């Protein structure tokens, strides 16, 4: 390899490009394109990428891909009329089992009297990969019929954006304890089995006996649009209007407020990268480079602390998945430095708790000197008070936080910060934190102005 070979150079994203790429979702577009290629494995990759970009330019979401399941208890309704109304409203292509079987009977591997789910899936994928269907979307009815066929479709990348299960309104109590389903013909669907197979995109639509065709079609249309508007991302819950593509959460609170445990639970729920400044500082000091050597010799300044955090949040895992940070900033100056980084926090949460509660929580905490696990003081002979929980040092830290730091942080964050009462139960606080992450607005509703420190990227 020559010195100019690109494979020898580490692939790093230029920091000044990151805000632009996040603002216009360029990075996300290429991630989605790569995922789409891996799922569909098209024969003509360039053509497939052109279709993907054209569809992406027309809409920020995928074309509707719908599987319609009909409960055996609703065989009396006119499903054909409902399909025609959905085609009229959404402009989708309909794929039925009869359409698939017509092509199956002409397949080279066709054997009379034998139906292969693998071949059916291959034919279905070929239909869904046609240019017109890729751009307009599809609606699949009475196919697949079994869980085996559904699994084959999923393995081939034929995945719906929403699965509508039309079923009667459930009674107050189950009418029978018999969970066995009745015998089915070749063209009848395994309703309960398919509901389980497509549970990730399932949307139940309850149909009453007196509902007319137009009302049923309206219910189906509203269910499809509700799923499209609240499309679920991986471990990100429901997307809301103005929500960022990647959550970058800053949790502010003193020692004893529960900030560490709450941030860990938040990171686990949303699959974010958990960052604690003490851990970042320890990692930086442990490095053998010049920067680490200076940190071991001198205490870090405010600017150096900001550099440590900036280096970490610009790594690929934080850019891809987002992050939740605690322990920094602890002053208004530190907040300004963090806010001026290429990827500043887009969610700011302040944990409100009084100094006496923080002090009692910290002083009641112990640590097992043998295993290092936290445990209540007095719970065992090996449990001792944590060395960092010195009462005098803790009082000094809390006094500095409540007398100076908290006011500076509130002023720097402005009205975009969400304050949460941290004196409640752990689960109660966690629910409010998750709601604050998903629902923080980007506009001041009263005056209609853009809020600072919150970016709808």
CSV table of C-alpha atoms in Angstrom, one decimal:
chain,number,residue,atom,x,y,z
A,1,UNK,CA,0.0,0.0,0.0
A,2,UNK,CA,1.2,3.5,-0.7
A,3,UNK,CA,1.3,6.4,1.7
A,4,UNK,CA,-1.7,8.0,0.1
A,5,UNK,CA,-3.9,4.9,0.5
A,6,UNK,CA,-7.1,6.0,2.3
A,7,UNK,CA,-7.3,2.6,4.1
A,8,UNK,CA,-4.2,3.6,6.2
A,9,UNK,CA,-5.8,6.7,7.6
A,10,UNK,CA,-8.2,6.5,10.5
A,11,UNK,CA,-11.8,7.6,9.5
A,12,UNK,CA,-12.6,10.6,11.7
A,13,UNK,CA,-15.4,13.1,11.3
A,14,UNK,CA,-14.2,16.7,11.2
A,15,UNK,CA,-15.8,18.4,14.2
A,16,UNK,CA,-16.8,21.5,12.3
A,17,UNK,CA,-18.8,19.4,9.9
A,18,UNK,CA,-20.9,17.7,12.6
A,19,UNK,CA,-23.4,20.5,13.3
A,20,UNK,CA,-24.2,20.8,9.6
A,21,UNK,CA,-24.6,17.1,9.2
A,22,UNK,CA,-26.8,16.8,12.2
A,23,UNK,CA,-28.9,19.8,11.2
A,24,UNK,CA,-29.7,18.4,7.8
A,25,UNK,CA,-29.6,14.8,8.9
A,26,UNK,CA,-26.9,13.9,6.4
A,27,UNK,CA,-25.2,11.4,8.7
A,28,UNK,CA,-28.6,9.8,9.5
A,29,UNK,CA,-29.5,9.6,5.7
A,30,UNK,CA,-26.3,7.6,5.0
A,31,UNK,CA,-26.9,5.3,8.0
A,32,UNK,CA,-30.5,4.6,6.8
A,33,UNK,CA,-29.3,4.0,3.3
A,34,UNK,CA,-26.7,1.5,4.5
A,35,UNK,CA,-29.3,-0.3,6.6
A,36,UNK,CA,-31.7,-0.4,3.7
A,37,UNK,CA,-29.0,-1.9,1.5
A,38,UNK,CA,-28.1,-4.6,4.1
A,39,UNK,CA,-31.8,-5.5,4.6
A,40,UNK,CA,-32.9,-5.7,0.9
A,41,UNK,CA,-29.6,-6.8,-0.7
A,42,UNK,CA,-30.6,-5.5,-4.2
A,43,UNK,CA,-29.0,-6.8,-7.3
A,44,UNK,CA,-28.4,-3.2,-8.6
A,45,UNK,CA,-27.1,-1.3,-5.7
A,46,UNK,CA,-26.8,2.1,-7.5
A,47,UNK,CA,-30.3,2.0,-8.8
A,48,UNK,CA,-31.6,1.1,-5.3
A,49,UNK,CA,-29.7,3.9,-3.7
A,50,UNK,CA,-31.1,6.4,-6.3
A,51,UNK,CA,-34.7,5.2,-5.5
A,52,UNK,CA,-33.9,5.5,-1.7
A,53,UNK,CA,-32.6,9.1,-2.1
A,54,UNK,CA,-35.6,10.1,-4.3
A,55,UNK,CA,-38.0,8.7,-1.8
A,56,UNK,CA,-36.1,10.4,1.0
A,57,UNK,CA,-36.3,13.8,-0.8
A,58,UNK,CA,-40.0,13.5,-1.1
A,59,UNK,CA,-40.6,12.6,2.5
A,60,UNK,CA,-38.8,12.3,5.8
A,61,UNK,CA,-40.3,8.9,6.4
A,62,UNK,CA,-40.4,5.6,4.5
A,63,UNK,CA,-43.3,4.8,2.1
A,64,UNK,CA,-46.2,3.0,3.9
A,65,UNK,CA,-45.8,-0.7,4.1
A,66,UNK,CA,-48.9,-2.3,5.6
A,67,UNK,CA,-49.9,-5.8,6.5
A,68,UNK,CA,-53.7,-6.2,7.1
A,69,UNK,CA,-54.8,-8.9,9.5
A,70,UNK,CA,-58.5,-9.7,9.8
A,71,UNK,CA,-60.0,-11.5,12.8
A,72,UNK,CA,-62.1,-14.6,12.0
A,73,UNK,CA,-64.9,-13.0,14.0
A,74,UNK,CA,-65.2,-10.2,11.3
A,75,UNK,CA,-65.7,-12.3,8.2
A,76,UNK,CA,-69.0,-10.6,7.6
A,77,UNK,CA,-67.5,-7.2,6.8
A,78,UNK,CA,-66.8,-6.2,3.2
A,79,UNK,CA,-63.0,-6.2,3.2
A,80,UNK,CA,-62.8,-5.5,-0.5
A,81,UNK,CA,-64.6,-2.2,0.0
A,82,UNK,CA,-62.2,-1.3,2.8
A,83,UNK,CA,-59.2,-2.1,0.6
A,84,UNK,CA,-60.5,0.1,-2.2
A,85,UNK,CA,-61.0,3.0,0.2
A,86,UNK,CA,-57.5,2.6,1.6
A,87,UNK,CA,-56.0,2.5,-2.0
A,88,UNK,CA,-57.9,5.7,-2.8
A,89,UNK,CA,-56.7,7.4,0.4
A,90,UNK,CA,-53.1,6.2,0.4
A,91,UNK,CA,-52.3,5.3,-3.2
A,92,UNK,CA,-50.7,2.0,-2.3
A,93,UNK,CA,-50.2,-1.2,-4.3
A,94,UNK,CA,-52.1,-4.2,-3.0
A,95,UNK,CA,-50.4,-7.6,-2.8
A,96,UNK,CA,-52.7,-10.5,-2.1
A,97,UNK,CA,-52.1,-14.2,-1.8
A,98,UNK,CA,-53.7,-14.8,-5.1
A,99,UNK,CA,-51.2,-12.5,-6.8
A,100,UNK,CA,-48.3,-14.3,-5.1
A,101,UNK,CA,-49.7,-17.8,-6.0
A,102,UNK,CA,-50.1,-16.8,-9.6
A,103,UNK,CA,-46.3,-16.2,-9.8
A,104,UNK,CA,-45.5,-19.1,-7.6
A,105,UNK,CA,-47.2,-21.5,-10.0
A,106,UNK,CA,-44.9,-20.2,-12.8
A,107,UNK,CA,-41.7,-20.5,-10.7
A,108,UNK,CA,-39.0,-22.9,-11.7
A,109,UNK,CA,-39.1,-24.6,-8.3
A,110,UNK,CA,-42.9,-25.1,-8.4
A,111,UNK,CA,-44.1,-28.5,-7.3
A,112,UNK,CA,-47.8,-29.3,-7.5
A,113,UNK,CA,-49.3,-30.0,-4.1
A,114,UNK,CA,-46.3,-28.5,-2.2
A,115,UNK,CA,-46.1,-24.9,-1.1
A,116,UNK,CA,-42.6,-23.6,0.0
A,117,UNK,CA,-42.7,-20.6,2.4
A,118,UNK,CA,-39.1,-19.8,1.2
A,119,UNK,CA,-40.2,-19.5,-2.4
A,120,UNK,CA,-43.3,-17.6,-1.5
A,121,UNK,CA,-41.1,-15.1,0.4
A,122,UNK,CA,-38.7,-14.8,-2.5
A,123,UNK,CA,-41.6,-14.0,-4.9
A,124,UNK,CA,-43.1,-11.5,-2.5
A,125,UNK,CA,-39.8,-9.7,-2.1
A,126,UNK,CA,-39.5,-9.5,-5.9
A,127,UNK,CA,-42.9,-7.8,-6.0
A,128,UNK,CA,-42.1,-5.3,-3.3
A,129,UNK,CA,-38.8,-4.4,-5.0
A,130,UNK,CA,-40.4,-3.1,-8.1
A,131,UNK,CA,-39.7,0.6,-8.7
A,132,UNK,CA,-43.3,1.8,-8.5
A,133,UNK,CA,-44.0,-0.2,-5.4
A,134,UNK,CA,-40.9,1.0,-3.7
A,135,UNK,CA,-41.9,4.6,-4.1
A,136,UNK,CA,-45.6,4.3,-3.5
A,137,UNK,CA,-45.6,1.6,-0.8
A,138,UNK,CA,-47.7,-1.6,-0.5
A,139,UNK,CA,-50.6,-3.1,1.4
A,140,UNK,CA,-50.5,-6.8,1.9
A,141,UNK,CA,-53.8,-8.7,2.6
A,142,UNK,CA,-54.4,-12.4,3.3
A,143,UNK,CA,-50.7,-13.0,3.0
A,144,UNK,CA,-48.7,-14.3,4.8
A,145,UNK,CA,-51.0,-16.9,6.4
A,146,UNK,CA,-48.7,-18.7,8.8
A,147,UNK,CA,-46.0,-17.8,11.3
A,148,UNK,CA,-43.4,-19.7,9.2
A,149,UNK,CA,-44.3,-17.6,6.1
A,150,UNK,CA,-44.0,-14.4,8.2
A,151,UNK,CA,-40.6,-15.4,9.5
A,152,UNK,CA,-39.4,-16.1,6.0
A,153,UNK,CA,-40.6,-12.6,4.9
A,154,UNK,CA,-38.8,-11.0,7.8
A,155,UNK,CA,-35.6,-12.8,7.0
A,156,UNK,CA,-35.8,-11.6,3.4
A,157,UNK,CA,-36.3,-8.0,4.6
A,158,UNK,CA,-40.0,-7.6,3.7
A,159,UNK,CA,-40.9,-5.6,6.8
A,160,UNK,CA,-44.1,-3.6,7.3
A,161,UNK,CA,-44.1,-0.1,8.8
A,162,UNK,CA,-47.4,-0.9,10.5
A,163,UNK,CA,-49.4,-4.1,10.9
A,164,UNK,CA,-53.2,-3.4,11.2
A,165,UNK,CA,-55.1,-6.1,13.2
A,166,UNK,CA,-58.9,-5.6,12.6
A,167,UNK,CA,-60.7,-7.2,15.5
A,168,UNK,CA,-64.0,-6.7,17.4
A,169,UNK,CA,-63.9,-4.7,20.6
A,170,UNK,CA,-62.8,-7.0,23.3
A,171,UNK,CA,-65.4,-8.0,26.0
A,172,UNK,CA,-65.0,-7.3,29.7
A,173,UNK,CA,-63.8,-10.9,30.3
A,174,UNK,CA,-62.6,-13.6,27.9
A,175,UNK,CA,-65.6,-15.7,26.6
A,176,UNK,CA,-63.7,-18.9,26.9
A,177,UNK,CA,-60.6,-20.5,28.4
A,178,UNK,CA,-59.9,-22.5,25.3
A,179,UNK,CA,-56.9,-21.0,23.6
A,180,UNK,CA,-56.8,-23.4,20.6
A,181,UNK,CA,-57.6,-22.0,17.2
A,182,UNK,CA,-59.9,-23.7,14.8
A,183,UNK,CA,-58.8,-25.5,11.7
A,184,UNK,CA,-57.9,-23.2,8.7
A,185,UNK,CA,-57.9,-23.6,5.0
A,186,UNK,CA,-54.8,-22.7,2.8
A,187,UNK,CA,-56.0,-19.1,2.2
A,188,UNK,CA,-57.0,-18.4,5.9
A,189,UNK,CA,-54.6,-16.6,8.1
A,190,UNK,CA,-53.3,-17.6,11.6
A,191,UNK,CA,-54.6,-14.4,13.2
A,192,UNK,CA,-53.1,-14.9,16.7
A,193,UNK,CA,-49.8,-16.3,15.4
A,194,UNK,CA,-49.3,-13.4,12.9
A,195,UNK,CA,-50.2,-10.9,15.6
A,196,UNK,CA,-47.3,-12.3,17.6
A,197,UNK,CA,-44.9,-12.4,14.6
A,198,UNK,CA,-45.6,-8.7,13.8
A,199,UNK,CA,-45.9,-7.5,17.4
A,200,UNK,CA,-43.2,-4.9,16.8
A,201,UNK,CA,-45.4,-2.9,14.3
A,202,UNK,CA,-48.8,-4.1,15.5
A,203,UNK,CA,-51.7,-1.6,15.7
A,204,UNK,CA,-55.0,-3.0,16.8
A,205,UNK,CA,-58.1,-1.5,15.3
A,206,UNK,CA,-61.4,-2.3,17.1
A,207,UNK,CA,-64.4,-2.7,14.8
A,208,UNK,CA,-67.9,-2.6,16.2
A,209,UNK,CA,-70.8,-4.6,14.6
A,210,UNK,CA,-72.7,-1.4,13.7
A,211,UNK,CA,-69.7,0.3,12.0
A,212,UNK,CA,-70.1,1.1,8.3
A,213,UNK,CA,-67.5,0.7,5.7
A,214,UNK,CA,-66.5,4.4,5.6
A,215,UNK,CA,-66.1,4.5,9.4
A,216,UNK,CA,-63.9,1.3,9.3
A,217,UNK,CA,-61.8,2.8,6.6
A,218,UNK,CA,-61.4,6.0,8.6
A,219,UNK,CA,-60.2,4.0,11.6
A,220,UNK,CA,-57.7,2.2,9.5
A,221,UNK,CA,-56.4,5.4,7.9
A,222,UNK,CA,-56.1,7.1,11.3
A,223,UNK,CA,-54.2,4.1,12.7
A,224,UNK,CA,-51.7,4.2,9.8
A,225,UNK,CA,-51.1,7.9,10.1
A,226,UNK,CA,-50.7,7.7,13.9
A,227,UNK,CA,-48.0,5.1,13.4
A,228,UNK,CA,-46.3,7.2,10.7
A,229,UNK,CA,-46.4,10.3,12.9
A,230,UNK,CA,-45.1,8.5,16.0
A,231,UNK,CA,-42.6,6.2,14.3
A,232,UNK,CA,-40.6,4.3,16.8
A,233,UNK,CA,-36.8,4.5,16.7
A,234,UNK,CA,-34.5,2.0,18.3
A,235,UNK,CA,-34.9,2.3,22.0
A,236,UNK,CA,-35.9,5.9,21.5
A,237,UNK,CA,-39.7,5.6,22.3
A,238,UNK,CA,-42.1,7.6,20.1
A,239,UNK,CA,-40.6,10.5,18.1
A,240,UNK,CA,-42.5,13.7,18.7
A,241,UNK,CA,-42.6,16.9,16.6
A,242,UNK,CA,-39.3,18.8,17.1
A,243,UNK,CA,-37.6,15.9,18.8
A,244,UNK,CA,-33.9,15.5,17.9
A,245,UNK,CA,-32.6,12.5,15.9
A,246,UNK,CA,-30.1,11.8,18.7
A,247,UNK,CA,-30.6,12.6,22.4
A,248,UNK,CA,-27.8,14.5,24.1
A,249,UNK,CA,-28.9,14.8,27.7
A,250,UNK,CA,-27.3,16.9,30.4
A,251,UNK,CA,-28.4,16.0,34.0
A,252,UNK,CA,-27.5,18.7,36.5
A,253,UNK,CA,-27.7,18.1,40.3
A,254,UNK,CA,-25.5,18.0,43.4
A,255,UNK,CA,-24.0,14.9,45.0
A,256,UNK,CA,-26.8,13.0,46.7
A,257,UNK,CA,-29.5,14.1,44.3
A,258,UNK,CA,-29.5,10.7,42.6
A,259,UNK,CA,-28.1,12.1,39.4
A,260,UNK,CA,-25.8,9.1,38.8
A,261,UNK,CA,-28.4,6.3,39.3
A,262,UNK,CA,-31.0,8.2,37.3
A,263,UNK,CA,-28.7,8.9,34.4
A,264,UNK,CA,-27.7,5.2,34.3
A,265,UNK,CA,-31.3,4.2,34.1
A,266,UNK,CA,-32.0,6.9,31.5
A,267,UNK,CA,-29.0,5.6,29.4
A,268,UNK,CA,-30.2,2.1,29.6
A,269,UNK,CA,-33.8,3.0,28.6
A,270,UNK,CA,-32.8,5.0,25.5
A,271,UNK,CA,-29.5,3.1,24.8
A,272,UNK,CA,-27.4,6.3,25.3
A,273,UNK,CA,-23.8,6.4,26.2
A,274,UNK,CA,-23.4,7.1,29.9
A,275,UNK,CA,-20.8,9.7,30.8
A,276,UNK,CA,-19.6,10.8,34.2
A,277,UNK,CA,-17.0,13.5,34.4
A,278,UNK,CA,-15.1,11.8,37.2
A,279,UNK,CA,-14.7,8.7,35.0
A,280,UNK,CA,-13.7,10.9,32.0
A,281,UNK,CA,-11.1,12.7,34.1
A,282,UNK,CA,-9.7,9.4,35.4
A,283,UNK,CA,-9.4,8.0,31.9
A,284,UNK,CA,-7.6,11.1,30.7
A,285,UNK,CA,-5.1,11.0,33.5
A,286,UNK,CA,-4.4,7.3,32.8
A,287,UNK,CA,-3.3,8.0,29.3
A,288,UNK,CA,0.4,8.0,28.5
A,289,UNK,CA,0.3,11.0,26.1
A,290,UNK,CA,1.4,14.5,26.9
A,291,UNK,CA,-2.1,15.6,27.8
A,292,UNK,CA,-2.4,12.8,30.4
A,293,UNK,CA,1.0,13.6,31.8
A,294,UNK,CA,0.0,17.3,32.4
A,295,UNK,CA,-3.2,16.2,34.1
A,296,UNK,CA,-1.3,14.0,36.5
A,297,UNK,CA,1.0,16.9,37.4
A,298,UNK,CA,-1.6,19.7,37.7
A,299,UNK,CA,-5.3,20.1,38.6
A,300,UNK,CA,-7.4,20.7,35.4
A,301,UNK,CA,-8.6,24.2,34.7
A,302,UNK,CA,-12.1,25.0,33.5
A,303,UNK,CA,-10.9,25.0,29.9
A,304,UNK,CA,-9.1,21.7,30.3
A,305,UNK,CA,-12.3,20.1,31.7
A,306,UNK,CA,-14.2,21.3,28.7
A,307,UNK,CA,-11.6,19.8,26.4
A,308,UNK,CA,-11.8,16.4,28.1
A,309,UNK,CA,-15.6,16.3,27.7
A,310,UNK,CA,-15.4,17.6,24.1
A,311,UNK,CA,-13.0,14.9,23.1
A,312,UNK,CA,-15.3,12.2,24.5
A,313,UNK,CA,-18.6,13.4,23.0
A,314,UNK,CA,-17.0,13.7,19.6
A,315,UNK,CA,-16.3,9.9,19.5
A,316,UNK,CA,-18.3,7.8,17.1
A,317,UNK,CA,-20.4,6.0,19.8
A,318,UNK,CA,-21.6,9.3,21.2
A,319,UNK,CA,-22.4,10.7,17.7
A,320,UNK,CA,-24.3,7.6,16.7
A,321,UNK,CA,-26.3,6.9,19.9
A,322,UNK,CA,-26.3,10.1,21.8
A,323,UNK,CA,-25.2,10.5,25.4
A,324,UNK,CA,-26.2,11.5,29.0
A,325,UNK,CA,-23.7,13.5,31.0
A,326,UNK,CA,-23.5,14.1,34.7
A,327,UNK,CA,-20.8,15.8,36.9
A,328,UNK,CA,-20.1,18.5,34.4
A,329,UNK,CA,-20.7,21.5,34.1
A,330,UNK,CA,-20.8,22.7,37.7
A,331,UNK,CA,-20.6,26.5,36.9
A,332,UNK,CA,-21.9,29.0,34.4
A,333,UNK,CA,-18.5,29.3,32.7
A,334,UNK,CA,-18.3,25.5,32.3
A,335,UNK,CA,-21.8,25.4,30.8
A,336,UNK,CA,-20.9,28.1,28.2
A,337,UNK,CA,-17.9,26.1,27.1
A,338,UNK,CA,-20.0,22.9,26.8
A,339,UNK,CA,-22.7,24.8,24.9
A,340,UNK,CA,-20.1,26.0,22.4
A,341,UNK,CA,-18.9,22.5,21.4
A,342,UNK,CA,-19.9,21.1,18.0
A,343,UNK,CA,-22.5,18.7,19.7
A,344,UNK,CA,-24.0,20.6,22.6
A,345,UNK,CA,-26.7,19.1,24.8
A,346,UNK,CA,-30.2,19.3,23.4
A,347,UNK,CA,-31.9,18.2,26.6
A,348,UNK,CA,-31.1,19.9,29.9
A,349,UNK,CA,-32.6,18.5,33.1
A,350,UNK,CA,-32.0,20.0,36.6
A,351,UNK,CA,-32.7,17.8,39.6
A,352,UNK,CA,-34.3,19.8,42.4
A,353,UNK,CA,-33.5,18.5,46.0
A,354,UNK,CA,-32.7,20.3,49.2
A,355,UNK,CA,-29.2,20.2,50.8
A,356,UNK,CA,-30.4,18.3,53.9
A,357,UNK,CA,-31.8,15.4,51.8
A,358,UNK,CA,-28.6,15.2,49.7
A,359,UNK,CA,-26.4,15.1,52.9
A,360,UNK,CA,-28.5,12.4,54.6
A,361,UNK,CA,-28.4,10.3,51.4
A,362,UNK,CA,-24.7,10.5,51.1
A,363,UNK,CA,-23.9,9.9,54.8
A,364,UNK,CA,-26.2,6.9,54.9
A,365,UNK,CA,-24.3,5.3,52.0
A,366,UNK,CA,-21.7,2.7,52.6
A,367,UNK,CA,-19.4,0.6,50.5
A,368,UNK,CA,-18.2,-3.0,50.9
A,369,UNK,CA,-14.4,-2.6,51.2
A,370,UNK,CA,-13.9,-6.1,49.8
A,371,UNK,CA,-16.2,-6.1,46.8
A,372,UNK,CA,-16.6,-2.4,46.2
A,373,UNK,CA,-20.4,-2.6,46.0
A,374,UNK,CA,-22.6,0.0,47.7
A,375,UNK,CA,-24.5,-1.0,50.8
A,376,UNK,CA,-26.3,0.8,53.7
A,377,UNK,CA,-24.1,1.6,56.6
A,378,UNK,CA,-24.4,-0.9,59.4
A,379,UNK,CA,-25.6,-3.7,57.0
A,380,UNK,CA,-22.4,-5.8,57.5
A,381,UNK,CA,-19.0,-5.9,59.1
A,382,UNK,CA,-17.2,-5.1,55.9
A,383,UNK,CA,-19.4,-2.0,55.1
A,384,UNK,CA,-17.7,1.3,55.7
A,385,UNK,CA,-18.4,4.9,54.8
A,386,UNK,CA,-17.1,5.9,51.3
A,387,UNK,CA,-13.8,7.9,51.6
A,388,UNK,CA,-15.3,10.7,49.4
A,389,UNK,CA,-18.3,11.1,51.8
A,390,UNK,CA,-16.4,13.1,54.4
A,391,UNK,CA,-19.0,15.2,56.2
A,392,UNK,CA,-17.0,18.5,56.2
A,393,UNK,CA,-16.1,18.2,52.5
A,394,UNK,CA,-19.7,17.3,51.6
A,395,UNK,CA,-21.0,20.4,53.4
A,396,UNK,CA,-18.6,22.6,51.5
A,397,UNK,CA,-19.6,21.1,48.2
A,398,UNK,CA,-23.3,21.4,48.8
A,399,UNK,CA,-22.9,25.0,50.2
A,400,UNK,CA,-21.0,26.0,47.0
A,401,UNK,CA,-23.6,24.4,44.7
A,402,UNK,CA,-26.7,25.9,46.3
A,403,UNK,CA,-25.2,29.3,47.0
A,404,UNK,CA,-23.5,30.0,43.6
A,405,UNK,CA,-23.4,27.2,41.1
A,406,UNK,CA,-27.1,26.5,40.8
A,407,UNK,CA,-28.0,30.1,40.1
A,408,UNK,CA,-25.3,30.3,37.4
A,409,UNK,CA,-26.4,27.1,35.8
A,410,UNK,CA,-30.1,28.1,35.7
A,411,UNK,CA,-29.2,31.5,34.2
A,412,UNK,CA,-27.0,29.8,31.5
A,413,UNK,CA,-29.5,27.2,30.6
A,414,UNK,CA,-32.4,29.7,30.4
A,415,UNK,CA,-36.0,28.6,30.0
A,416,UNK,CA,-35.1,25.5,28.0
A,417,UNK,CA,-34.0,23.6,31.1
A,418,UNK,CA,-36.6,21.2,32.7
A,419,UNK,CA,-36.6,21.0,36.5
A,420,UNK,CA,-37.6,17.7,38.1
A,421,UNK,CA,-38.4,17.1,41.8
A,422,UNK,CA,-35.8,14.5,42.8
A,423,UNK,CA,-37.2,14.0,46.3
A,424,UNK,CA,-39.9,11.5,45.0
A,425,UNK,CA,-39.5,7.8,44.5
A,426,UNK,CA,-36.8,6.6,42.1
A,427,UNK,CA,-39.4,5.3,39.5
A,428,UNK,CA,-41.4,8.5,39.8
A,429,UNK,CA,-38.3,10.7,39.1
A,430,UNK,CA,-37.3,8.4,36.2
A,431,UNK,CA,-40.7,8.7,34.5
A,432,UNK,CA,-40.4,12.4,34.6
A,433,UNK,CA,-36.9,12.4,33.2
A,434,UNK,CA,-37.9,10.2,30.3
A,435,UNK,CA,-40.9,12.5,29.6
A,436,UNK,CA,-38.5,15.5,29.7
A,437,UNK,CA,-36.1,13.9,27.2
A,438,UNK,CA,-38.9,13.0,24.7
A,439,UNK,CA,-41.1,16.1,25.0
A,440,UNK,CA,-38.9,19.1,25.5
A,441,UNK,CA,-40.1,21.7,23.0
A,442,UNK,CA,-37.9,23.7,20.5
A,443,UNK,CA,-40.2,26.8,20.5
A,444,UNK,CA,-41.6,29.0,23.2
A,445,UNK,CA,-45.3,28.4,22.7
A,446,UNK,CA,-46.4,31.7,24.3
A,447,UNK,CA,-44.3,34.0,22.1
A,448,UNK,CA,-43.5,31.7,19.2
A,449,UNK,CA,-39.7,32.3,19.4
A,450,UNK,CA,-36.9,29.8,18.9
A,451,UNK,CA,-35.5,28.6,22.2
A,452,UNK,CA,-31.8,28.6,22.9
A,453,UNK,CA,-29.8,25.5,23.8
A,454,UNK,CA,-32.4,23.2,22.2
A,455,UNK,CA,-31.9,22.0,18.7
A,456,UNK,CA,-34.4,20.0,16.6
A,457,UNK,CA,-31.6,18.2,14.8
